Amino acid sequence: MSYAVFPTFKEIFPDLEAPSLDDILRSTPSIALLRVAAYLNSQVHISQFDTESQEKIFKRWIKVFDIATTKKIWLNYIIFKSRIEENGFRVSIFTSITLLPLMQRILHTYNELPMPVEASKEAEMAFLQALLVNSSQTGRYIREGSLKNKNDLFKMALLGQAKQYEFVERKDIFSLILISNALFEHLNSDVVTKPHLTDFLQQKNLDSYQAYLRGVAEIYLQEAGKTFFFQLGDQNSYLRSLFNEMSLPISELPSSISKFRQNDEDFKLFRKYPIVRSSDDQYYILHHNFFIDKLYQSVVFEIYRETSLKNVFKKFDSFLQWLGNFAEEQLFYGFVHGCFRSGKYVISVEGNKHSNIEYSDFYLRIGNAVFLFEFKNSIIKAEIKHSYDYEAVKSEIEEKLVVSSDGKPKGVTQLINVIKKLLGGPFFFDDYIAKKIGRLQIYPIIVHTDDFFNIDGVEKIIDDEFRAQMTKMNVSRHNVKPIVLMHLNDLIELQLSSTSDSSHFRMVLDTYLKRRMKFRRKQSRNMHEDLKLYRCFRNVISDLFPENNSAIVDKLVRALDIQESNSSL
């Protein structure tokens, strides 16, 4: 959790009056603006949190102007940066939260002014000014939304992230491929859903789901951060139907998007069409997170809406419930098992084995260490994310992870109930007393699938509730650890990095809890140290995940059905 401030028009052009954004978009060729936007998006996706890399991009970009203009822009930026850093903030020149609304406006006001034959300094300046004007507006909305919590740093930071996290945090392509592969395998193996999967693939002129996975994954891995468009050659021309389906033809703008709201904070337009396509079949990716969402999230929606599967599941919620069982039994069980090597001293029980008692979604004991997992395949509604209402956000988090509005235990409360039973004595399937196990070390863990719960600060809300419920219990005999909230992606990486023995998982948790405690005991000297108190699991222990993991590569090669000799991952 950290604050970043982006420059506005007045800071880069202090001597000029800010032009109207509508005037800029009306008088500049939209195709030229889109090309610049696509280029910046490809760079921002890689360098969103790296100010030094962004400065290199910015410096390279403004060199298209005359020397005097370039020097003046850079000097004004340095003055802005110095002032921001003196106040303890980080600078972000480009960010998705400013680029996305601008691209949305460009598409909705698309004009047919011809593209200049050569790179146009006027178009580049127009986009820079449009971006800065739009940044001014976005910054004002964020400040207005934060005002009601201006005296509470935690609330301001949490709400700011709630609105932006999904757009600015780079998604993990490797975990998405593995999860998507598991989904496709499940759909393909079920006699009810297999015909609809076949229909889904035929609509895209694909003969296998591996071709679908390879198509999206290869384009992303080859293009992200390197270029702002791609074209299909003879080798991958079979993907044309797939990418045409997820792209907007420029020739049909803006009439083709009239059903989408122009100021949609959730950017449904880009979720459905993360690509635009020119008349010469150049594909411009407008947002890489939404593009790789086509691996899993979009598949769930599209296979239901675009096939006769909706005749099998009359309501989309019914289909989601069916998928919930898949997520727990195929994804969660499979990956959590992989974190622990089976052995003489390992007791593991999946949550669906004994329906007459509550013992968590996954119970595992190694010696005196008991790991209690609850798995939550829940999502936070878009209107809550963008509400700037702390009580609404907190209430929704508690609805999904503590207790539902109808009183049904969730996450935290489920774990508390299991811990109460465990403190009273062993479960019948694991009599740790008969095995002369002494003081238990109990690790309560919630594994989730919604990126929203990765926001720094969500775990604090959960931990506060867990501690409040724990104070009502007598735990003198055993040691109950603080609750841990982790993403399914973290579990996948832990599984793939647990190559030695089952102690690796416990070591990672202990390291995380020690670091978290250290942050909370340390005397804070500034705002950034205050914000460290609320960092999520992944941000605290990211150094424990290997950057180059051969186990991940092996799994991806199998998932994508790539011949070993042709693998370039």
mmCIF file of N, CA and C in Angstrom, residues 183-184 186-188 190 192-194 196-197 200 296-328 377:
data_model
loop_
_atom_site.group_PDB
_atom_site.id
_atom_site.type_symbol
_atom_site.label_atom_id
_atom_site.label_comp_id
_atom_site.label_asym_id
_atom_site.label_seq_id
_atom_site.Cartn_x
_atom_site.Cartn_y
_atom_site.Cartn_z
ATOM 1 N N LEU A 183 -9.978 -25.418 -15.677
ATOM 2 C CA LEU A 183 -11.378 -25.180 -16.026
ATOM 3 C C LEU A 183 -11.740 -25.893 -17.319
ATOM 4 N N PHE A 184 -10.915 -25.729 -18.342
ATOM 5 C CA PHE A 184 -11.194 -26.371 -19.626
ATOM 6 C C PHE A 184 -11.213 -27.896 -19.493
ATOM 7 N N HIS A 186 -12.011 -29.581 -16.909
ATOM 8 C CA HIS A 186 -13.242 -29.935 -16.193
ATOM 9 C C HIS A 186 -14.442 -29.887 -17.138
ATOM 10 N N LEU A 187 -14.547 -28.822 -17.917
ATOM 11 C CA LEU A 187 -15.649 -28.694 -18.869
ATOM 12 C C LEU A 187 -15.604 -29.800 -19.916
ATOM 13 N N ASN A 188 -14.400 -30.168 -20.306
ATOM 14 C CA ASN A 188 -14.212 -31.177 -21.352
ATOM 15 C C ASN A 188 -14.500 -32.594 -20.854
ATOM 16 N N ASP A 190 -16.755 -33.355 -18.442
ATOM 17 C CA ASP A 190 -18.134 -33.490 -17.975
ATOM 18 C C ASP A 190 -19.058 -33.700 -19.171
ATOM 19 N N VAL A 192 -22.129 -33.236 -19.535
ATOM 20 C CA VAL A 192 -23.125 -32.173 -19.712
ATOM 21 C C VAL A 192 -22.518 -30.957 -20.392
ATOM 22 N N THR A 193 -21.322 -30.574 -19.964
ATOM 23 C CA THR A 193 -20.734 -29.327 -20.465
ATOM 24 C C THR A 193 -19.857 -29.507 -21.706
ATOM 25 N N LYS A 194 -19.408 -30.727 -21.981
ATOM 26 C CA LYS A 194 -18.483 -30.931 -23.101
ATOM 27 C C LYS A 194 -19.046 -30.460 -24.444
ATOM 28 N N HIS A 196 -21.044 -28.082 -25.065
ATOM 29 C CA HIS A 196 -21.088 -26.621 -25.070
ATOM 30 C C HIS A 196 -19.682 -26.036 -25.181
ATOM 31 N N LEU A 197 -18.699 -26.717 -24.611
ATOM 32 C CA LEU A 197 -17.309 -26.306 -24.801
ATOM 33 C C LEU A 197 -16.924 -26.452 -26.267
ATOM 34 N N PHE A 200 -18.428 -23.605 -28.129
ATOM 35 C CA PHE A 200 -17.671 -22.392 -27.789
ATOM 36 C C PHE A 200 -16.408 -22.298 -28.644
ATOM 37 N N TYR A 296 -9.606 -16.832 -18.358
ATOM 38 C CA TYR A 296 -10.470 -17.518 -17.386
ATOM 39 C C TYR A 296 -11.784 -16.775 -17.157
ATOM 40 N N GLN A 297 -11.687 -15.563 -16.644
ATOM 41 C CA GLN A 297 -12.900 -14.847 -16.244
ATOM 42 C C GLN A 297 -13.891 -14.708 -17.392
ATOM 43 N N SER A 298 -13.386 -14.298 -18.554
ATOM 44 C CA SER A 298 -14.273 -14.112 -19.705
ATOM 45 C C SER A 298 -14.828 -15.434 -20.219
ATOM 46 N N VAL A 299 -14.045 -16.507 -20.108
ATOM 47 C CA VAL A 299 -14.514 -17.818 -20.555
ATOM 48 C C VAL A 299 -15.765 -18.218 -19.785
ATOM 49 N N VAL A 300 -15.758 -17.954 -18.473
ATOM 50 C CA VAL A 300 -16.892 -18.315 -17.625
ATOM 51 C C VAL A 300 -18.158 -17.618 -18.119
ATOM 52 N N PHE A 301 -18.046 -16.317 -18.416
ATOM 53 C CA PHE A 301 -19.213 -15.558 -18.883
ATOM 54 C C PHE A 301 -19.619 -15.975 -20.293
ATOM 55 N N GLU A 302 -18.636 -16.087 -21.183
ATOM 56 C CA GLU A 302 -18.953 -16.284 -22.595
ATOM 57 C C GLU A 302 -19.455 -17.687 -22.902
ATOM 58 N N ILE A 303 -18.924 -18.691 -22.238
ATOM 59 C CA ILE A 303 -19.396 -20.042 -22.543
ATOM 60 C C ILE A 303 -20.854 -20.212 -22.104
ATOM 61 N N TYR A 304 -21.261 -19.415 -21.125
ATOM 62 C CA TYR A 304 -22.665 -19.454 -20.690
ATOM 63 C C TYR A 304 -23.553 -18.646 -21.639
ATOM 64 N N ARG A 305 -23.120 -17.445 -21.961
ATOM 65 C CA ARG A 305 -23.963 -16.541 -22.734
ATOM 66 C C ARG A 305 -23.990 -16.854 -24.226
ATOM 67 N N GLU A 306 -22.944 -17.461 -24.750
ATOM 68 C CA GLU A 306 -22.822 -17.631 -26.193
ATOM 69 C C GLU A 306 -23.086 -19.056 -26.667
ATOM 70 N N THR A 307 -23.470 -19.948 -25.740
ATOM 71 C CA THR A 307 -23.815 -21.320 -26.133
ATOM 72 C C THR A 307 -25.153 -21.686 -25.500
ATOM 73 N N SER A 308 -25.625 -22.874 -25.809
ATOM 74 C CA SER A 308 -26.903 -23.324 -25.240
ATOM 75 C C SER A 308 -26.738 -23.855 -23.822
ATOM 76 N N LEU A 309 -25.584 -23.621 -23.215
ATOM 77 C CA LEU A 309 -25.391 -24.005 -21.813
ATOM 78 C C LEU A 309 -26.415 -23.307 -20.918
ATOM 79 N N LYS A 310 -26.889 -22.151 -21.359
ATOM 80 C CA LYS A 310 -27.890 -21.425 -20.566
ATOM 81 C C LYS A 310 -29.225 -22.166 -20.531
ATOM 82 N N ASN A 311 -29.405 -23.153 -21.397
ATOM 83 C CA ASN A 311 -30.609 -23.984 -21.322
ATOM 84 C C ASN A 311 -30.465 -25.096 -20.285
ATOM 85 N N VAL A 312 -29.201 -25.399 -19.940
ATOM 86 C CA VAL A 312 -28.933 -26.402 -18.904
ATOM 87 C C VAL A 312 -29.011 -25.756 -17.526
ATOM 88 N N PHE A 313 -28.337 -24.624 -17.385
ATOM 89 C CA PHE A 313 -28.390 -23.842 -16.148
ATOM 90 C C PHE A 313 -29.260 -22.622 -16.429
ATOM 91 N N LYS A 314 -30.470 -22.619 -15.936
ATOM 92 C CA LYS A 314 -31.436 -21.573 -16.286
ATOM 93 C C LYS A 314 -30.987 -20.193 -15.818
ATOM 94 N N LYS A 315 -30.201 -20.166 -14.742
ATOM 95 C CA LYS A 315 -29.686 -18.896 -14.239
ATOM 96 C C LYS A 315 -28.161 -18.951 -14.193
ATOM 97 N N PHE A 316 -27.545 -17.792 -14.463
ATOM 98 C CA PHE A 316 -26.085 -17.723 -14.437
ATOM 99 C C PHE A 316 -25.558 -18.074 -13.049
ATOM 100 N N ASP A 317 -26.282 -17.671 -12.005
ATOM 101 C CA ASP A 317 -25.872 -17.988 -10.633
ATOM 102 C C ASP A 317 -25.797 -19.499 -10.411
ATOM 103 N N SER A 318 -26.679 -20.233 -11.066
ATOM 104 C CA SER A 318 -26.658 -21.696 -10.933
ATOM 105 C C SER A 318 -25.390 -22.270 -11.550
ATOM 106 N N PHE A 319 -25.000 -21.701 -12.675
ATOM 107 C CA PHE A 319 -23.754 -22.125 -13.317
ATOM 108 C C PHE A 319 -22.553 -21.777 -12.433
ATOM 109 N N LEU A 320 -22.585 -20.579 -11.835
ATOM 110 C CA LEU A 320 -21.497 -20.171 -10.938
ATOM 111 C C LEU A 320 -21.410 -21.095 -9.731
ATOM 112 N N GLN A 321 -22.554 -21.517 -9.222
ATOM 113 C CA GLN A 321 -22.554 -22.439 -8.083
ATOM 114 C C GLN A 321 -21.922 -23.779 -8.484
ATOM 115 N N TRP A 322 -22.240 -24.239 -9.664
ATOM 116 C CA TRP A 322 -21.635 -25.476 -10.179
ATOM 117 C C TRP A 322 -20.125 -25.304 -10.316
ATOM 118 N N LEU A 323 -19.715 -24.123 -10.798
ATOM 119 C CA LEU A 323 -18.290 -23.847 -10.929
ATOM 120 C C LEU A 323 -17.617 -23.704 -9.565
ATOM 121 N N GLY A 324 -18.395 -23.269 -8.558
ATOM 122 C CA GLY A 324 -17.845 -23.147 -7.213
ATOM 123 C C GLY A 324 -17.362 -24.484 -6.694
ATOM 124 N N ASN A 325 -18.117 -25.530 -6.979
ATOM 125 C CA ASN A 325 -17.690 -26.874 -6.582
ATOM 126 C C ASN A 325 -16.403 -27.259 -7.310
ATOM 127 N N PHE A 326 -16.329 -26.904 -8.605
ATOM 128 C CA PHE A 326 -15.091 -27.160 -9.359
ATOM 129 C C PHE A 326 -13.916 -26.415 -8.744
ATOM 130 N N ALA A 327 -14.128 -25.123 -8.408
ATOM 131 C CA ALA A 327 -13.037 -24.304 -7.870
ATOM 132 C C ALA A 327 -12.486 -24.894 -6.582
ATOM 133 N N GLU A 328 -13.383 -25.371 -5.734
ATOM 134 C CA GLU A 328 -12.921 -25.931 -4.462
ATOM 135 C C GLU A 328 -12.300 -27.314 -4.660
ATOM 136 N N ASN A 377 -14.575 -18.577 -2.901
ATOM 137 C CA ASN A 377 -14.640 -18.234 -4.323
ATOM 138 C C ASN A 377 -15.681 -17.132 -4.526
#
